[in-house]
Each structure stands twice: as C-alpha cells, then as structure tokens.
CSV table of C-alpha atoms in Angstrom, one decimal:
chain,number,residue,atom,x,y,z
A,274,UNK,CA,-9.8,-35.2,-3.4
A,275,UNK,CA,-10.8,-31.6,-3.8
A,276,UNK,CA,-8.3,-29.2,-5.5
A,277,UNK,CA,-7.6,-27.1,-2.6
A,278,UNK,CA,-4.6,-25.6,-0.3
A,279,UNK,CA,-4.9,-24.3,2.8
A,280,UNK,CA,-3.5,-20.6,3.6
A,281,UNK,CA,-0.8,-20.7,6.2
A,282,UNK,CA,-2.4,-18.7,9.1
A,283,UNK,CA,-1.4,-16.6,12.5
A,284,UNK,CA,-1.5,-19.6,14.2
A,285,UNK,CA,0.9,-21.8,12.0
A,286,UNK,CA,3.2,-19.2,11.8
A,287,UNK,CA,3.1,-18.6,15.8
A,288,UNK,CA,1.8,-14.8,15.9
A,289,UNK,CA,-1.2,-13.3,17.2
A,290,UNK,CA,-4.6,-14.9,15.6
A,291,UNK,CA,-6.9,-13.2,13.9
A,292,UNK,CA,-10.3,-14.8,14.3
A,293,UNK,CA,-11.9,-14.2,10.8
A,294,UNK,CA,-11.6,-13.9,7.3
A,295,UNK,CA,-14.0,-13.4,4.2
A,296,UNK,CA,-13.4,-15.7,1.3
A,297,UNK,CA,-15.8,-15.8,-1.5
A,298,UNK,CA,-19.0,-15.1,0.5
A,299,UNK,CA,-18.3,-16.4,3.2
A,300,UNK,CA,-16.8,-15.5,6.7
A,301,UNK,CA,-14.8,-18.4,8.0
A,302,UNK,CA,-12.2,-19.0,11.0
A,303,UNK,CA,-8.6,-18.1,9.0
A,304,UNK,CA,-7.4,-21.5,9.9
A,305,UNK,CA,-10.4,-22.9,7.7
A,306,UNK,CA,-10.5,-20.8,4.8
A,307,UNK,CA,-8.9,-22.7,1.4
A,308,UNK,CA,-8.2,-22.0,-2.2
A,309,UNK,CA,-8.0,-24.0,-5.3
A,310,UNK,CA,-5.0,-25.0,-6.6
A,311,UNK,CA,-6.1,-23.4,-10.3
A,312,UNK,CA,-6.7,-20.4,-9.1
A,313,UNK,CA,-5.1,-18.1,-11.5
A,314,UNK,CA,-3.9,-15.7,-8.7
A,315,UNK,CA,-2.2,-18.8,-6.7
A,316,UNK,CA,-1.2,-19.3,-10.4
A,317,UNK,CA,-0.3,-16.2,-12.5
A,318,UNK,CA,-0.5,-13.2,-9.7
A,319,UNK,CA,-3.7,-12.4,-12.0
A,320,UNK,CA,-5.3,-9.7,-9.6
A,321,UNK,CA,-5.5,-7.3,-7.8
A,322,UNK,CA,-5.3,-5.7,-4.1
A,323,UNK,CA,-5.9,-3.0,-1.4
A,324,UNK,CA,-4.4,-2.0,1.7
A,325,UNK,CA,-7.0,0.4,4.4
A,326,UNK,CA,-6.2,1.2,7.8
A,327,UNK,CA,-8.6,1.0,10.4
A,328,UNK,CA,-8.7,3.3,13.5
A,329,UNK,CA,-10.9,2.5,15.9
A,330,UNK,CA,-12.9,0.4,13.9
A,331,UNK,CA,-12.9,2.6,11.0
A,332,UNK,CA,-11.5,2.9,7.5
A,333,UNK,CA,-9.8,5.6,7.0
A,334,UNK,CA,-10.4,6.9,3.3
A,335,UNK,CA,-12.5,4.1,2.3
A,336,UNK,CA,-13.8,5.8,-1.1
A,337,UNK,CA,-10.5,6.8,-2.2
A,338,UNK,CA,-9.4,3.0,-1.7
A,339,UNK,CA,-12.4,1.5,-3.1
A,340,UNK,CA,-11.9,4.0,-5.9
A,341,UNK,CA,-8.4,2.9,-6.9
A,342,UNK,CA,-9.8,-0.4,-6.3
A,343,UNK,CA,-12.1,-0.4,-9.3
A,344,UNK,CA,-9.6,1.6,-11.6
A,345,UNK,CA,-7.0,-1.4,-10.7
A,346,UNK,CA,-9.9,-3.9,-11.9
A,347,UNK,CA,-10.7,-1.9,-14.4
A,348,UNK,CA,-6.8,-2.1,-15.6
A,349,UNK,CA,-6.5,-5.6,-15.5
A,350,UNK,CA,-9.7,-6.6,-17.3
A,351,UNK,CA,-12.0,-7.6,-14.3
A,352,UNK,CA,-15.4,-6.8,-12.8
A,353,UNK,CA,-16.1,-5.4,-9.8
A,354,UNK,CA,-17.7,-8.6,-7.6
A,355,UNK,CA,-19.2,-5.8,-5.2
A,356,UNK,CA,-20.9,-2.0,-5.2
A,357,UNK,CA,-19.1,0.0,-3.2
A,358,UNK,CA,-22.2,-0.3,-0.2
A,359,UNK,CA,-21.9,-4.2,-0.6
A,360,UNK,CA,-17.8,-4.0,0.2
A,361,UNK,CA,-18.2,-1.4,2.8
A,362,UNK,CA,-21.1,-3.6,4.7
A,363,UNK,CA,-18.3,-6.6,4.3
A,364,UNK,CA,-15.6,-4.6,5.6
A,365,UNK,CA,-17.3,-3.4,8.6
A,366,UNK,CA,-18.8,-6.7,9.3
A,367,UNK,CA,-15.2,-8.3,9.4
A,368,UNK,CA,-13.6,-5.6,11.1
A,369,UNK,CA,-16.1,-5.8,14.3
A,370,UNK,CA,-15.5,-9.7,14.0
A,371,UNK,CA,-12.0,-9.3,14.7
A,372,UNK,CA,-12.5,-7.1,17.8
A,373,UNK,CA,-12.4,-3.4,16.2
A,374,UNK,CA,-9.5,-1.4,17.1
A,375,UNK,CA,-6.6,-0.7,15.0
A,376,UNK,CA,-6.1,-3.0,12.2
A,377,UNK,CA,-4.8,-3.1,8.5
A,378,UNK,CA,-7.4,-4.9,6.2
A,379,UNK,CA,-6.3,-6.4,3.1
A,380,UNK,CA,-8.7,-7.5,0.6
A,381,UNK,CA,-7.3,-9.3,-2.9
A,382,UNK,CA,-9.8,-10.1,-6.0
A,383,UNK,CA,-8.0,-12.4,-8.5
A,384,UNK,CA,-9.9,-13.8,-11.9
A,385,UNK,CA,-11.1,-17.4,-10.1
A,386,UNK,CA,-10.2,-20.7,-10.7
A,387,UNK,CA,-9.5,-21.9,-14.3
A,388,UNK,CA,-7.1,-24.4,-16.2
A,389,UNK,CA,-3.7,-22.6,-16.3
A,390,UNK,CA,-3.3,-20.7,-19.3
A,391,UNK,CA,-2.7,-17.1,-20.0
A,392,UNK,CA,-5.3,-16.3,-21.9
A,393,UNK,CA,-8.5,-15.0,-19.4
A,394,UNK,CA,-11.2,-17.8,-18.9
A,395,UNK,CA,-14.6,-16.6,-19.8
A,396,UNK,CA,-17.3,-17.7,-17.6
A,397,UNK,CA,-15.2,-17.8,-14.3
A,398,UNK,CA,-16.4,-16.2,-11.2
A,399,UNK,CA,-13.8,-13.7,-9.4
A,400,UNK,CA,-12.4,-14.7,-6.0
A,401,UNK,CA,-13.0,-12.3,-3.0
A,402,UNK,CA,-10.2,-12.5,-0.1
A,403,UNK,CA,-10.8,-10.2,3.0
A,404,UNK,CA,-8.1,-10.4,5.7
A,405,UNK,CA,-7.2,-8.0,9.0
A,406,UNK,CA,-4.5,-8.1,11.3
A,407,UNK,CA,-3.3,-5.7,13.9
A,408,UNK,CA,-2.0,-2.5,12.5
A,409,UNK,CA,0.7,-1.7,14.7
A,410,UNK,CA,1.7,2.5,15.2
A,411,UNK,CA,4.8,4.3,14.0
A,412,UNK,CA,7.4,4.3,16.8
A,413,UNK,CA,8.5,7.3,18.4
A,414,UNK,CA,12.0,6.4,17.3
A,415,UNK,CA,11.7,6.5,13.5
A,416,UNK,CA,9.6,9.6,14.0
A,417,UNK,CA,12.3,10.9,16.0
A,418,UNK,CA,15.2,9.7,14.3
A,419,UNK,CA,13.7,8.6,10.8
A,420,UNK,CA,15.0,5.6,8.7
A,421,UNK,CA,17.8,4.7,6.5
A,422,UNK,CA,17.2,4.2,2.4
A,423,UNK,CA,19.2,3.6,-0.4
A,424,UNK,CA,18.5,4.1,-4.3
A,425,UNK,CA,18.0,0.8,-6.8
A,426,UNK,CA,17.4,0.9,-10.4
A,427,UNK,CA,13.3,0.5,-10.9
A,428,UNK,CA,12.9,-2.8,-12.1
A,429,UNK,CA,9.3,-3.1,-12.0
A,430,UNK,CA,7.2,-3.3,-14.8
A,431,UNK,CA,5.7,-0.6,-16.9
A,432,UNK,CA,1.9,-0.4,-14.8
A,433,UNK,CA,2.9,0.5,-11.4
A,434,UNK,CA,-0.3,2.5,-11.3
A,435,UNK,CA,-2.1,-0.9,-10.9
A,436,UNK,CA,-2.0,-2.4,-7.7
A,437,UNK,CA,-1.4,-6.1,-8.6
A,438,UNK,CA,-0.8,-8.5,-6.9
A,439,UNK,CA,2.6,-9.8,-9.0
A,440,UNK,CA,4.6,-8.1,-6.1
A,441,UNK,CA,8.0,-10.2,-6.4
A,442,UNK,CA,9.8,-7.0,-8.3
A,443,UNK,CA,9.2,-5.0,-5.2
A,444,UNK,CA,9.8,-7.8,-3.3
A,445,UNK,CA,13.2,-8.4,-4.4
A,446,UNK,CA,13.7,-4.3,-4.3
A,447,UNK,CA,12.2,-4.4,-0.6
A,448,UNK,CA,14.6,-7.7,0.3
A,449,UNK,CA,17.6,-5.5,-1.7
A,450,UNK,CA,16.9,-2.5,0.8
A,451,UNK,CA,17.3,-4.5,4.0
A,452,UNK,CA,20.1,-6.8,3.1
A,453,UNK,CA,21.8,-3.1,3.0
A,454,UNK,CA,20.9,-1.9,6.2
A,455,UNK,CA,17.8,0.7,5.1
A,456,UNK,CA,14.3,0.4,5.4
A,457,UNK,CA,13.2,1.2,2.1
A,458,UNK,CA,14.4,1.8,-1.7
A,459,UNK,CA,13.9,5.0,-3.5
A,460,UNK,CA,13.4,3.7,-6.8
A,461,UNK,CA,15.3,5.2,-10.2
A,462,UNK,CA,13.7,5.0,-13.6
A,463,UNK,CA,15.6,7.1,-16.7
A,464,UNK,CA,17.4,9.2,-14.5
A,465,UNK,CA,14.9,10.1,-11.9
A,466,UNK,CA,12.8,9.6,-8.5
A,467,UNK,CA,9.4,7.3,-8.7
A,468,UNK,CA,8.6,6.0,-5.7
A,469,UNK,CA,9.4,3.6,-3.3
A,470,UNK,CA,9.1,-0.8,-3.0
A,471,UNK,CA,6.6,-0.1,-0.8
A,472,UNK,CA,5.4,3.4,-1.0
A,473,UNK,CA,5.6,6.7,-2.5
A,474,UNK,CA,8.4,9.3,-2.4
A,475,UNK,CA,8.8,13.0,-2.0
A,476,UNK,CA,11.7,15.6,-1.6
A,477,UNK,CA,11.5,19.0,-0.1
A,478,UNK,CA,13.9,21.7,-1.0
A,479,UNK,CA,13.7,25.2,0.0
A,480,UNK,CA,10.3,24.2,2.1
A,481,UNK,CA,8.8,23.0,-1.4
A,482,UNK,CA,7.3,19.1,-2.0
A,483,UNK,CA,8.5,17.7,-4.5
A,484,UNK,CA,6.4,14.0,-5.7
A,485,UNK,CA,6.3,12.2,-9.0
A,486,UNK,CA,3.0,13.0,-11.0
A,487,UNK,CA,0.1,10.7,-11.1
A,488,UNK,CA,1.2,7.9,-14.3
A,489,UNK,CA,1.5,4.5,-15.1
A,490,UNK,CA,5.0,4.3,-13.1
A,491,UNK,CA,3.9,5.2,-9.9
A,492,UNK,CA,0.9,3.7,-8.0
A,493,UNK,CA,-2.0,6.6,-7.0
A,494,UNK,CA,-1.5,6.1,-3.1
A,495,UNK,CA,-4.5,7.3,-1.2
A,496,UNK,CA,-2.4,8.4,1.8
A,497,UNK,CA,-0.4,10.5,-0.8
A,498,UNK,CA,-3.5,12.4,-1.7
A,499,UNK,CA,-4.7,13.3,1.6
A,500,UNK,CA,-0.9,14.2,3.0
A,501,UNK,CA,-0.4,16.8,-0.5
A,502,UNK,CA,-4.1,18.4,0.6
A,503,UNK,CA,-3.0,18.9,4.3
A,504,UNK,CA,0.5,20.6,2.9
A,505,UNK,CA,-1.6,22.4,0.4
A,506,UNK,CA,-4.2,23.9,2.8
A,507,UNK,CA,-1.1,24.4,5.3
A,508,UNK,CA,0.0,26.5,2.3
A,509,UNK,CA,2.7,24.3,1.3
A,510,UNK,CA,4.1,24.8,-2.3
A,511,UNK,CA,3.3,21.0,-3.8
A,512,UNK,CA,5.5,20.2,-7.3
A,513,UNK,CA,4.1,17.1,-8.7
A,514,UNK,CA,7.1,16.8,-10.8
A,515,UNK,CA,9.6,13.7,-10.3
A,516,UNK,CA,12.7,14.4,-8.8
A,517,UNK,CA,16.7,13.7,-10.6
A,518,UNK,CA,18.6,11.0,-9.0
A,519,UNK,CA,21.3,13.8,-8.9
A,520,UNK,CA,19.4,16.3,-7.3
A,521,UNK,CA,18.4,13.7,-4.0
A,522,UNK,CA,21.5,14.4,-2.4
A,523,UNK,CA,20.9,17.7,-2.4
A,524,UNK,CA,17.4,17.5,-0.9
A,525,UNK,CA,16.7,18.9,2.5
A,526,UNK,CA,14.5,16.4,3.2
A,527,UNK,CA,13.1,12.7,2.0
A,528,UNK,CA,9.9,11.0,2.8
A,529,UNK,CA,7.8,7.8,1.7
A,530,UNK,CA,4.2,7.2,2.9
A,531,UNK,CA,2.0,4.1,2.4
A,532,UNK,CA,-1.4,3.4,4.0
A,533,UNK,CA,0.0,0.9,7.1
A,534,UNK,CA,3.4,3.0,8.3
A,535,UNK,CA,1.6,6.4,7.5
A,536,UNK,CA,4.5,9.5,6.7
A,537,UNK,CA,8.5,8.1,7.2
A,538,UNK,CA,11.1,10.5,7.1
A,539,UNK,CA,14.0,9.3,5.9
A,540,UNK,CA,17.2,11.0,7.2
A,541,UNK,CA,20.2,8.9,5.6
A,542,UNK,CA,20.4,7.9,1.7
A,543,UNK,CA,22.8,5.4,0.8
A,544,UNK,CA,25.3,6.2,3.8
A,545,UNK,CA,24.9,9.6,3.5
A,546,UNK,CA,22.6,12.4,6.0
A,547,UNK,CA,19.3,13.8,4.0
A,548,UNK,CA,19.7,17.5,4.6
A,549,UNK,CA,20.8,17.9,8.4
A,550,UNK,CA,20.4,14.4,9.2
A,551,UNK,CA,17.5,15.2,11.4
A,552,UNK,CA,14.0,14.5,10.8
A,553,UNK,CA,13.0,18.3,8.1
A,554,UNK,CA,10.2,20.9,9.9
A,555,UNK,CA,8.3,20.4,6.8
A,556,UNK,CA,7.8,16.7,7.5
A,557,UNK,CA,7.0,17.5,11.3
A,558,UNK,CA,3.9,19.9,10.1
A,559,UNK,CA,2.5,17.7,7.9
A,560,UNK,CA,2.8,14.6,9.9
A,561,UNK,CA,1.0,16.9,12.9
A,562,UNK,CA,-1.8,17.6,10.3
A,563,UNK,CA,-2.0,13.8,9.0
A,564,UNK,CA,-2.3,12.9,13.3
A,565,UNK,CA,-4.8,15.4,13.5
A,566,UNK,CA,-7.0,13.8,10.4
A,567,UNK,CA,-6.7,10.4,11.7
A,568,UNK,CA,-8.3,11.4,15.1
A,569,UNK,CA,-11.0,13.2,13.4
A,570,UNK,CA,-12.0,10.2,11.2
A,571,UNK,CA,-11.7,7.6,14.0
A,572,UNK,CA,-14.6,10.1,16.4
C-alpha cells in the first residue's frame, strides 16, 4: 500500500472548495492531492512557507515574497526548487484555475520524503505545495473600532526571521490571545515589543512609528516594508527601534499588519484603551495610502 495521507480539504471540512492545488509538479483537484507519510515536513515541520495576496488576480508584492522566500530556504539549508519566472508562471497558472479574484495563496517547500531522522537526507528531492483560498477583506468594524490584544511572554524560538513552518509556538500564543478575549498577542522578549503571533507590531507616539528592527527575532514581513515606505514618503518619522513593554501603555496608538488582514489597529491592550481608545490618525493615513497601493497594483 503506498505511504501516503490524504490532506483534509474545503470539502471535508464543509467550506467553500477550492478547485486546485499544485503539488510537486503537478496541478490536481485538492481532494486528490496526497503526501507521504515520511515526509520530513508532515514529520519534523522541516520547511518553509509564504503567505501573498492576490487582488484581482494579482500578487501583490510578489518579489519581495519570493525574495524572503529564498532567504528562508537559504536559512534552513534548502534549494530553491524554482527561478523566480518558474514560480511566478505556477502562481499565476493556479490562481486563474481557481477563478481569479481575491485570494490568499500559500505555497510551503519542505526537505521531501526521507526515513525520520534529524539529520538532512542527501539526495532527496524538495516538496512543492501551492494552495489558494478566498481572501476575505478587512471589515468596516475593526477598521472602525479596531481589535482587542493582550501582551505574552515571546516564547518562540530564537530565528523568527525564518518563516518556518514549526508554527505551534505562535500557535499556542495565537490560541492564548483568543481564549482571552483579543485578537492578537504583542509579543515580549527581554523587556521589550517584537512582534505579534501572527504579524508584526508598531507603536506611534507623538505621530512617530515606532517597529522592531529587521533581526533574527522578528520575521521581515513584506506588508511591513511597503506600509514604513508609504509613512515615509507621507513624511512620517519611522524608528525602527523595538519598543519597552512599559512604554506600550503609554503609546497613542498600536498596530499589527500581516499579508492576509493588511493594517489592524488595535485600540484596547490587555483591558485597557490604546491612546484615546479610537482607532490613531496616523493609522487612518497610512491605511488610505496602503488602499490606494492595492488598487494600483490590482489595474
């Protein structure tokens, strides 16, 4: 009997289908793609991952995530299994067989199929999983109103700046977050802001940004780049410089960003109203500017 598991799909789990997927070089209906049961990221969580949204059938930022893409590889040991042309033809060609639009696409390379052991295989070829599903908009409401977040010790391991798929720290940080009532964790390491479970973090005082600096405990998000250029060319004072745990309170405003929910303003931290409690002016510029991007790139 082949070694082989099936992925649960839309369909099993009762929500919308999505008609294709790309698995190792092929594009197949999602309720037909399989995996071996050795592969080492079924296994270990040995690879790694992307996130791109699509508007109207079109990444947004493709480079920068094909970019972070390959330094993640790089970080972990593993080749690249396409050029940058090969994945973009792939991508497109999965997008427009899943009916264009809005979607988030997810693509995952782990190290192949190998007897379990933690040492790397040598002579194993990479596995290539490409997956979209509907990427649903921001609601009015939390752009009106924001969300709620609390603060957690970071627990995650010392390269956050590759994006690996050995997500059960944030997990368990993410599942911490709603269990009390917020949408998200701003995460604490020695004393001070790095980012959130699932995004990164900023903090405006006195109408200045305030972000954690590009290292190994935060991961380089793309949608972080382009929102610090739009506040920069706004001529927005931008301090990559991580923020005290003591100094949050005091913040007139708190974001996170990520690639699929875009710019959040957060307007209560651990019980207590961010600035006002009303979603910051600086926030409302550069989510205007973001908007504006996003309808540029999708013409």
């Amino acid at each position: 009997m082949a070694s082989a598991i099936r992925y649960v799909t839309d369909v099993d789990l009762g929500l919308t289908v999505v008609a294709d997927v790309f698995i190792n070089g092929s594009f197949v209906a999602a309720e037909q793609a399989t995996v071996s049961v050795f592969e080492r990221g079924f296994l270990l969580g040995d690879g790694v991952y992307e996130v791109i949204p699509v508007y109207a059938g079109r990444c947004f930022e493709l480079a920068g995530h094909l970019n972070r893409l390959e330094n993640s590889l790089a970080g972990v040991k593993m080749t690249n299994p396409y050029r940058d042309d090969e994945w973009e033809q792939l991508i497109d060609t999965l997008i427009q067989r899943n009916g264009g639009g809005d979607q988030a696409l997810y693509m995952q390379v782990s190290r192949g199929a190998a007897p379990r052991d933690h040492v790397f295989p040598e002579g194993v070829s990479t596995s290539v999983f490409v997956m979209t599903n509907p990427l649903k908009p921001v609601s009015e409401i939390v752009k009106e109103h924001g969300i709620q977040a609390i603060t957690l010790v970071d627990t995650r391991w010392q390269r956050c700046d590759i994006k690996a798929i050995s997500l059960l720290p944030n997990s368990l940080l993410k599942q911490e977050a709603k269990e009390a009532g917020a949408e998200e964790a701003l995460l604490i390491r020695d004393g001070f802001m790095t980012e959130g479970s699932a995004s990164n973090s900023y903090a405006v005082f006195d109408g200045v940004v305030y972000t954690a600096p590009k290292d190994n405990t935060i991961l380089p998000g793309i949608t972080r780049d382009v929102l610090l250029s739009l506040a920069r060319e706004a001529g927005i004072i931008v301090v990559e410089e991580a923020v005290a745990e003591s100094k949050l309170s005091e913040a007139d405003e708190l974001w996170v960003s990520s690639s699929t929910r875009e710019i959040l303003p957060i307007t209560q931290l651990n019980g207590q109203a961010v600035g006002s409690g009303k979603v910051g002016p600086v926030w409302q510029k550069v989510d205007a500017l973001y908007q504006q991007m996003k309808k540029r790139a999708a013409q």
